[in-house]
Coordinates of C-alpha atoms and ligand atoms in Angstrom, one line a residue:
M286 CA -4.5 -5.2 -18.7
N287 CA -3.6 -8.4 -16.8
L288 CA 0.0 -9.5 -16.9
L289 CA 2.1 -12.4 -15.5
S290 CA 5.6 -11.5 -14.4
F291 CA 7.9 -14.5 -14.0
A292 CA 11.0 -14.8 -11.7
K293 CA 14.5 -15.9 -12.8
V294 CA 17.5 -17.7 -11.4
N295 CA 21.1 -17.5 -12.5
L296 CA 22.5 -20.9 -13.3
F297 CA 25.9 -19.3 -13.7
L298 CA 27.2 -15.9 -12.7
K299 CA 30.8 -14.9 -12.9
V300 CA 32.0 -11.4 -12.0
I301 CA 34.6 -10.4 -14.6
N302 CA 35.7 -7.1 -13.4
K303 CA 34.6 -3.8 -11.8
R304 CA 33.9 -0.9 -14.2
Q305 CA 34.5 2.8 -13.8
D306 CA 30.8 3.4 -13.4
N307 CA 31.0 1.1 -10.3
Y308 CA 28.9 -1.6 -12.0
H309 CA 30.5 -5.0 -12.6
N310 CA 30.9 -6.8 -15.9
L311 CA 29.3 -10.2 -15.6
E312 CA 29.0 -13.4 -17.5
T313 CA 25.7 -15.1 -16.6
I314 CA 23.1 -17.6 -17.6
F315 CA 19.5 -16.6 -16.8
E316 CA 16.7 -19.1 -16.5
R317 CA 13.0 -18.0 -16.3
I318 CA 11.0 -20.0 -13.8
S319 CA 7.4 -20.7 -13.0
L320 CA 7.1 -18.5 -10.0
A321 CA 5.2 -15.3 -10.9
D322 CA 3.7 -12.1 -9.8
R323 CA 0.5 -10.7 -11.3
I324 CA 0.3 -7.1 -12.5
I325 CA -2.9 -5.2 -13.4
I326 CA -2.6 -2.0 -15.3
K327 CA -5.6 0.4 -15.5
P328 CA -5.8 3.8 -17.1
R329 CA -6.4 6.8 -14.8
K330 CA -8.3 10.0 -15.6
D331 CA -5.4 12.2 -14.3
L332 CA -1.7 12.0 -15.2
L333 CA -0.5 10.2 -12.1
I334 CA 1.3 6.9 -11.8
K335 CA -0.1 5.1 -8.7
I336 CA 1.4 1.8 -7.5
S337 CA -0.3 -0.6 -5.1
C338 CA 1.1 -3.9 -3.8
N339 CA 0.1 -6.6 -1.3
D340 CA 3.7 -6.9 -0.1
K341 CA 4.8 -4.1 2.3
A342 CA 8.5 -4.6 1.4
V343 CA 7.8 -3.2 -2.1
P344 CA 8.2 0.6 -2.5
R345 CA 5.2 2.5 -3.9
D346 CA 7.0 5.7 -4.8
K347 CA 9.2 6.7 -7.7
T348 CA 11.9 4.2 -6.7
N349 CA 9.5 1.3 -7.7
L350 CA 10.9 -0.2 -10.9
C351 CA 7.4 -0.4 -12.4
F352 CA 7.0 3.3 -11.8
K353 CA 10.4 4.0 -13.4
A354 CA 9.5 1.9 -16.4
A355 CA 6.2 3.7 -17.0
K356 CA 7.7 7.1 -16.4
L357 CA 10.5 6.4 -18.9
L358 CA 7.9 5.6 -21.6
I359 CA 5.7 8.5 -20.7
D360 CA 8.7 11.0 -20.9
E361 CA 10.3 9.5 -24.0
F362 CA 7.1 9.3 -26.1
K363 CA 5.4 12.4 -24.6
I364 CA 2.4 10.5 -23.5
S365 CA -0.2 12.4 -21.4
K366 CA -1.8 9.5 -19.6
G367 CA -1.9 8.2 -16.0
L368 CA -1.9 4.7 -14.7
N369 CA -2.9 2.5 -11.8
I370 CA -0.4 -0.4 -11.4
K371 CA -1.5 -3.1 -9.0
I372 CA 1.2 -5.7 -8.2
T373 CA 0.2 -9.0 -6.5
K374 CA 3.5 -10.5 -5.3
R375 CA 4.4 -14.1 -5.0
I376 CA 8.1 -13.6 -5.8
P377 CA 9.9 -12.9 -2.6
V378 CA 11.6 -9.5 -2.4
G379 CA 15.4 -9.2 -2.0
A380 CA 16.0 -12.8 -2.9
G381 CA 18.0 -12.6 -6.1
L382 CA 15.0 -13.8 -8.2
G383 CA 14.6 -10.6 -10.3
G384 CA 11.0 -9.9 -9.1
G385 CA 11.2 -6.1 -9.4
S386 CA 13.0 -6.3 -12.7
S387 CA 10.5 -8.7 -14.1
N388 CA 7.6 -6.5 -13.0
A389 CA 9.2 -3.5 -14.8
A390 CA 9.7 -5.6 -17.9
A391 CA 6.0 -6.6 -17.8
V392 CA 5.0 -3.0 -17.5
L393 CA 7.2 -2.0 -20.5
M394 CA 5.8 -4.8 -22.7
G395 CA 2.2 -4.2 -21.5
L396 CA 2.3 -0.4 -22.2
N397 CA 4.0 -1.0 -25.5
S398 CA 0.9 -2.9 -26.5
L399 CA -1.7 -0.9 -24.6
W400 CA -0.5 2.4 -26.1
G401 CA 0.2 1.0 -29.5
L402 CA 3.9 2.2 -29.4
K403 CA 5.0 -0.7 -31.7
L404 CA 8.5 -0.6 -30.2
S405 CA 10.8 -3.4 -31.4
Q406 CA 12.3 -5.8 -28.8
T407 CA 15.7 -4.2 -29.4
R408 CA 14.3 -0.7 -28.6
L409 CA 12.4 -2.1 -25.5
A410 CA 15.6 -3.8 -24.3
K411 CA 17.5 -0.5 -24.5
I412 CA 14.8 1.2 -22.4
A413 CA 14.8 -1.8 -20.0
A414 CA 18.5 -1.5 -19.4
R415 CA 17.9 2.1 -18.1
V416 CA 15.5 0.7 -15.5
G417 CA 17.9 -2.0 -14.2
S418 CA 20.6 -4.5 -15.2
D419 CA 18.2 -7.6 -15.2
V420 CA 15.2 -6.0 -16.9
A421 CA 16.4 -6.6 -20.5
F422 CA 16.4 -10.4 -19.9
F423 CA 12.7 -10.4 -19.2
V424 CA 11.9 -8.1 -22.1
H425 CA 13.5 -10.7 -24.4
D426 CA 10.8 -13.3 -23.5
L427 CA 13.2 -16.3 -23.4
P428 CA 13.4 -19.4 -21.1
F429 CA 17.2 -19.3 -21.1
A430 CA 19.6 -16.5 -22.1
Q431 CA 23.2 -15.5 -21.7
G432 CA 23.8 -12.1 -20.2
S433 CA 27.0 -10.0 -20.4
G434 CA 28.0 -6.4 -19.7
R435 CA 26.1 -5.4 -16.5
G436 CA 23.8 -8.3 -17.4
E437 CA 21.8 -6.2 -19.8
R438 CA 23.4 -7.6 -23.0
I439 CA 21.3 -10.6 -23.9
K440 CA 22.0 -13.4 -26.2
P441 CA 19.5 -16.3 -26.7
L442 CA 20.9 -19.8 -26.0
N443 CA 19.4 -21.7 -28.9
A444 CA 21.0 -24.9 -27.8
L445 CA 18.7 -24.9 -24.8
K446 CA 15.4 -24.6 -26.7
K447 CA 14.3 -28.0 -25.5
A448 CA 15.8 -27.9 -22.0
K449 CA 13.5 -27.9 -19.0
L450 CA 14.6 -28.0 -15.4
W451 CA 12.9 -28.8 -12.1
H452 CA 14.1 -26.9 -9.0
I453 CA 13.4 -26.8 -5.3
L454 CA 13.8 -23.2 -4.4
I455 CA 14.2 -22.0 -0.8
V456 CA 14.0 -18.4 0.3
P457 CA 15.0 -17.8 3.9
K458 CA 13.6 -14.8 5.8
I459 CA 16.4 -12.5 4.7
H460 CA 16.3 -9.5 2.3
V461 CA 19.7 -9.1 0.7
S462 CA 20.8 -5.7 -0.7
T463 CA 22.5 -6.3 -4.1
P464 CA 24.8 -3.2 -3.9
L465 CA 26.0 -4.4 -0.5
I466 CA 26.9 -7.8 -1.8
F467 CA 28.8 -6.3 -4.8
K468 CA 30.6 -3.9 -2.4
K469 CA 31.6 -6.8 -0.1
Y470 CA 32.7 -8.8 -3.2
D471 CA 35.1 -6.0 -4.1
H472 CA 36.3 -6.0 -0.5
F473 CA 36.9 -9.7 -0.3
S474 CA 38.5 -10.0 -3.7
G475 CA 40.5 -6.7 -3.8
L476 CA 38.8 -5.5 -7.0
T477 CA 39.3 -1.9 -8.1
P478 CA 37.7 -0.2 -11.1
H479 CA 39.0 -1.3 -14.5
L480 CA 40.2 1.5 -16.7
P481 CA 40.5 1.0 -20.5
N482 CA 44.1 0.9 -21.7
N483 CA 43.9 4.2 -23.5
S484 CA 42.3 6.1 -20.7
I485 CA 44.3 8.8 -18.8
S486 CA 44.7 8.0 -15.1
N487 CA 42.8 10.6 -13.1
G488 CA 44.0 9.6 -9.7
L489 CA 41.8 6.5 -9.6
K490 CA 43.6 3.2 -8.8
T491 CA 44.0 1.5 -12.2
S492 CA 44.9 -2.0 -11.0
N493 CA 42.3 -4.5 -12.1
K494 CA 42.7 -7.9 -10.4
K495 CA 40.5 -10.4 -12.2
E496 CA 38.0 -12.8 -10.5
G497 CA 38.4 -12.5 -6.8
A498 CA 41.8 -13.3 -5.3
G499 CA 40.4 -14.6 -2.0
L500 CA 37.3 -16.2 -3.5
T501 CA 36.5 -19.5 -5.2
K502 CA 36.9 -19.6 -9.0
P503 CA 34.5 -21.3 -11.3
A504 CA 35.3 -24.8 -12.6
G505 CA 33.4 -24.2 -15.8
N506 CA 32.0 -21.4 -18.0
V507 CA 28.8 -20.4 -19.9
K508 CA 29.9 -22.4 -22.9
L509 CA 30.6 -25.6 -21.0
L510 CA 27.4 -25.5 -18.9
T511 CA 25.3 -24.8 -22.0
S512 CA 26.8 -27.7 -23.9
V513 CA 26.3 -30.1 -20.9
M514 CA 22.7 -28.9 -20.5
A515 CA 22.0 -29.3 -24.2
K516 CA 23.1 -33.0 -24.1
K517 CA 21.4 -34.1 -20.9
S518 CA 17.6 -34.5 -20.9
R519 CA 16.5 -33.9 -17.4
S520 CA 19.2 -35.7 -15.4
Y521 CA 20.8 -32.5 -14.3
S522 CA 21.4 -33.7 -10.8
L523 CA 24.5 -35.4 -12.3
F524 CA 26.2 -32.1 -13.0
K525 CA 29.7 -32.0 -11.8
P526 CA 30.3 -29.7 -8.8
G527 CA 31.4 -26.3 -9.8
L528 CA 29.6 -26.4 -13.2
L529 CA 26.8 -24.3 -11.7
F530 CA 28.6 -21.3 -10.3
N531 CA 27.9 -17.9 -8.7
S532 CA 30.8 -15.5 -7.8
L533 CA 28.5 -13.8 -5.3
E534 CA 27.5 -16.9 -3.4
E535 CA 30.6 -17.1 -1.2
V536 CA 30.1 -13.5 -0.2
T537 CA 26.5 -13.8 0.8
L538 CA 27.1 -17.1 2.6
R539 CA 29.9 -15.4 4.6
L540 CA 27.6 -12.5 5.6
Y541 CA 24.4 -14.6 6.2
P542 CA 24.9 -17.9 8.1
E543 CA 21.2 -18.6 7.5
V544 CA 21.7 -18.7 3.7
K545 CA 24.6 -21.0 4.3
R546 CA 22.3 -23.2 6.3
V547 CA 19.9 -23.4 3.4
K548 CA 22.7 -24.5 1.1
N549 CA 24.0 -27.1 3.6
T550 CA 20.5 -28.5 4.1
F551 CA 20.2 -29.2 0.4
L552 CA 23.7 -30.8 0.4
Q553 CA 22.8 -33.0 3.4
L554 CA 19.7 -34.2 1.6
G555 CA 22.0 -35.6 -1.1
L556 CA 21.3 -32.9 -3.7
N557 CA 24.6 -31.9 -5.4
S558 CA 23.6 -29.3 -7.9
V559 CA 22.8 -26.5 -5.5
L560 CA 23.3 -22.7 -6.1
M561 CA 22.4 -19.3 -4.8
S562 CA 20.6 -17.1 -7.3
G563 CA 21.9 -13.5 -8.1
S564 CA 23.0 -11.9 -4.8
G565 CA 20.7 -14.1 -2.8
S566 CA 19.0 -15.0 -0.5
A567 CA 17.3 -17.6 -2.6
V568 CA 19.1 -20.9 -3.0
F569 CA 17.9 -23.6 -5.5
A570 CA 18.7 -27.3 -6.1
L571 CA 18.2 -29.1 -9.4
A572 CA 15.8 -32.1 -9.1
S573 CA 15.4 -35.0 -11.4
S574 CA 11.6 -34.8 -11.6
F575 CA 8.6 -33.0 -10.3
K576 CA 7.8 -36.0 -8.1
N577 CA 11.2 -35.9 -6.4
A578 CA 11.2 -32.2 -6.0
S579 CA 7.7 -32.3 -4.4
K580 CA 8.7 -35.0 -2.0
L581 CA 11.7 -33.1 -0.8
A582 CA 9.8 -29.8 -0.7
K583 CA 7.3 -31.4 1.6
I584 CA 10.0 -32.6 4.0
L585 CA 11.7 -29.1 4.0
R586 CA 8.4 -27.3 4.7
K587 CA 7.8 -29.5 7.7
K588 CA 11.3 -29.0 9.0
E589 CA 11.8 -25.3 8.5
K590 CA 8.7 -23.1 9.1
T591 CA 10.4 -19.8 8.4
W592 CA 11.6 -20.8 4.9
Q593 CA 9.5 -20.4 1.8
V594 CA 9.9 -23.6 -0.2
F595 CA 8.8 -23.7 -3.9
V596 CA 8.9 -26.3 -6.6
V597 CA 9.4 -24.5 -9.9
E598 CA 10.3 -25.4 -13.5
T599 CA 11.7 -23.6 -16.6
V600 CA 9.0 -21.6 -18.4
Ligands
LIG968 O1 21.1 -2.4 -12.2 P1 20.5 -2.6 -10.9 O2 19.8 -1.4 -10.4 O3 19.7 -3.8 -10.8 O4 21.8 -2.8 -9.9 C1 21.6 -2.6 -8.5 C2 23.0 -2.5 -7.9 O5 23.8 -3.7 -8.0 C3 23.9 -1.4 -8.6 O6 23.7 -0.1 -8.1 C4 25.3 -1.9 -8.4 O7 25.7 -1.5 -7.1 C5 25.1 -3.4 -8.3 N1 25.4 -4.1 -9.6 C6 26.8 -4.2 -10.0 N2 27.0 -4.8 -11.2 C7 26.1 -5.3 -12.0 C8 24.7 -5.2 -11.6 C9 24.4 -4.6 -10.4 O8 27.7 -3.7 -9.3 N3 26.4 -5.9 -13.1

């Protein structure tokens, strides 16, 4: 079985609060983009799950999200089969592009079909959420979606059915740890776990400051961005500053000057819709056409040899 596994960017990501389970409630817009890994699944004679990958940064043991996804299905449905999963990576690792999550979703969907499990999308999404917060988005097979909760509660954005964006995407040579960025976010913003009103205090601090005190607040929200995007055809470079927003951007930019340099480079080139994806390190800019994006990408590749520069679109 030969599968394509696309990456995502977040066009909007607002941290709402910190939960008792130490995750954060989010409000986000996912966009699936045309940068993809390839995954080949082959049955094995024994009962092992073996992962192979061309990128050394990807773990091959049980911490690999494809491994976790396959193991969950095997255990849940008492399947006595083994697998070889070969991942050919193009999506940079630790970049906030959801590569590992997308790979896991591809395995879930692939095995659902290969093993004839006939699991509905709702059922698959529930299993996906146990693998990771971003996996459910990819299982829904949508170009754009709104995410809430940990990011695992997915709602299609029907107003964006016809929307298609072009991006220049830059990934500097930095692997960012998502748990670290959320931890630093808490630190910078003074967030403590949110306890429901009726819960009995068990010694945990119960204060729940909303959106980071010392951090920038969004100018818009999911609804506003969706309605602007639904109206404009492809002239997204005209977006007002602050409409695209990511609560984690300021945190990663403070910790990694190189990521800040990527953002500033885009701004100096005159691009004004520029945002970091997820917890970074990838930063993207909206471009008005493939031609414009390619022209700028060529300049950037010449200027910065250590950066990976991609031209991608919504898929
Ligand atoms: O769900 P996933 O395994 O992708 O999350 C990785 C880490 O990122 C979590 O362990 C948590 O530290 C952090 N995270 C969070 N809030 C979210 C999603 C992720 O704090 N909504």
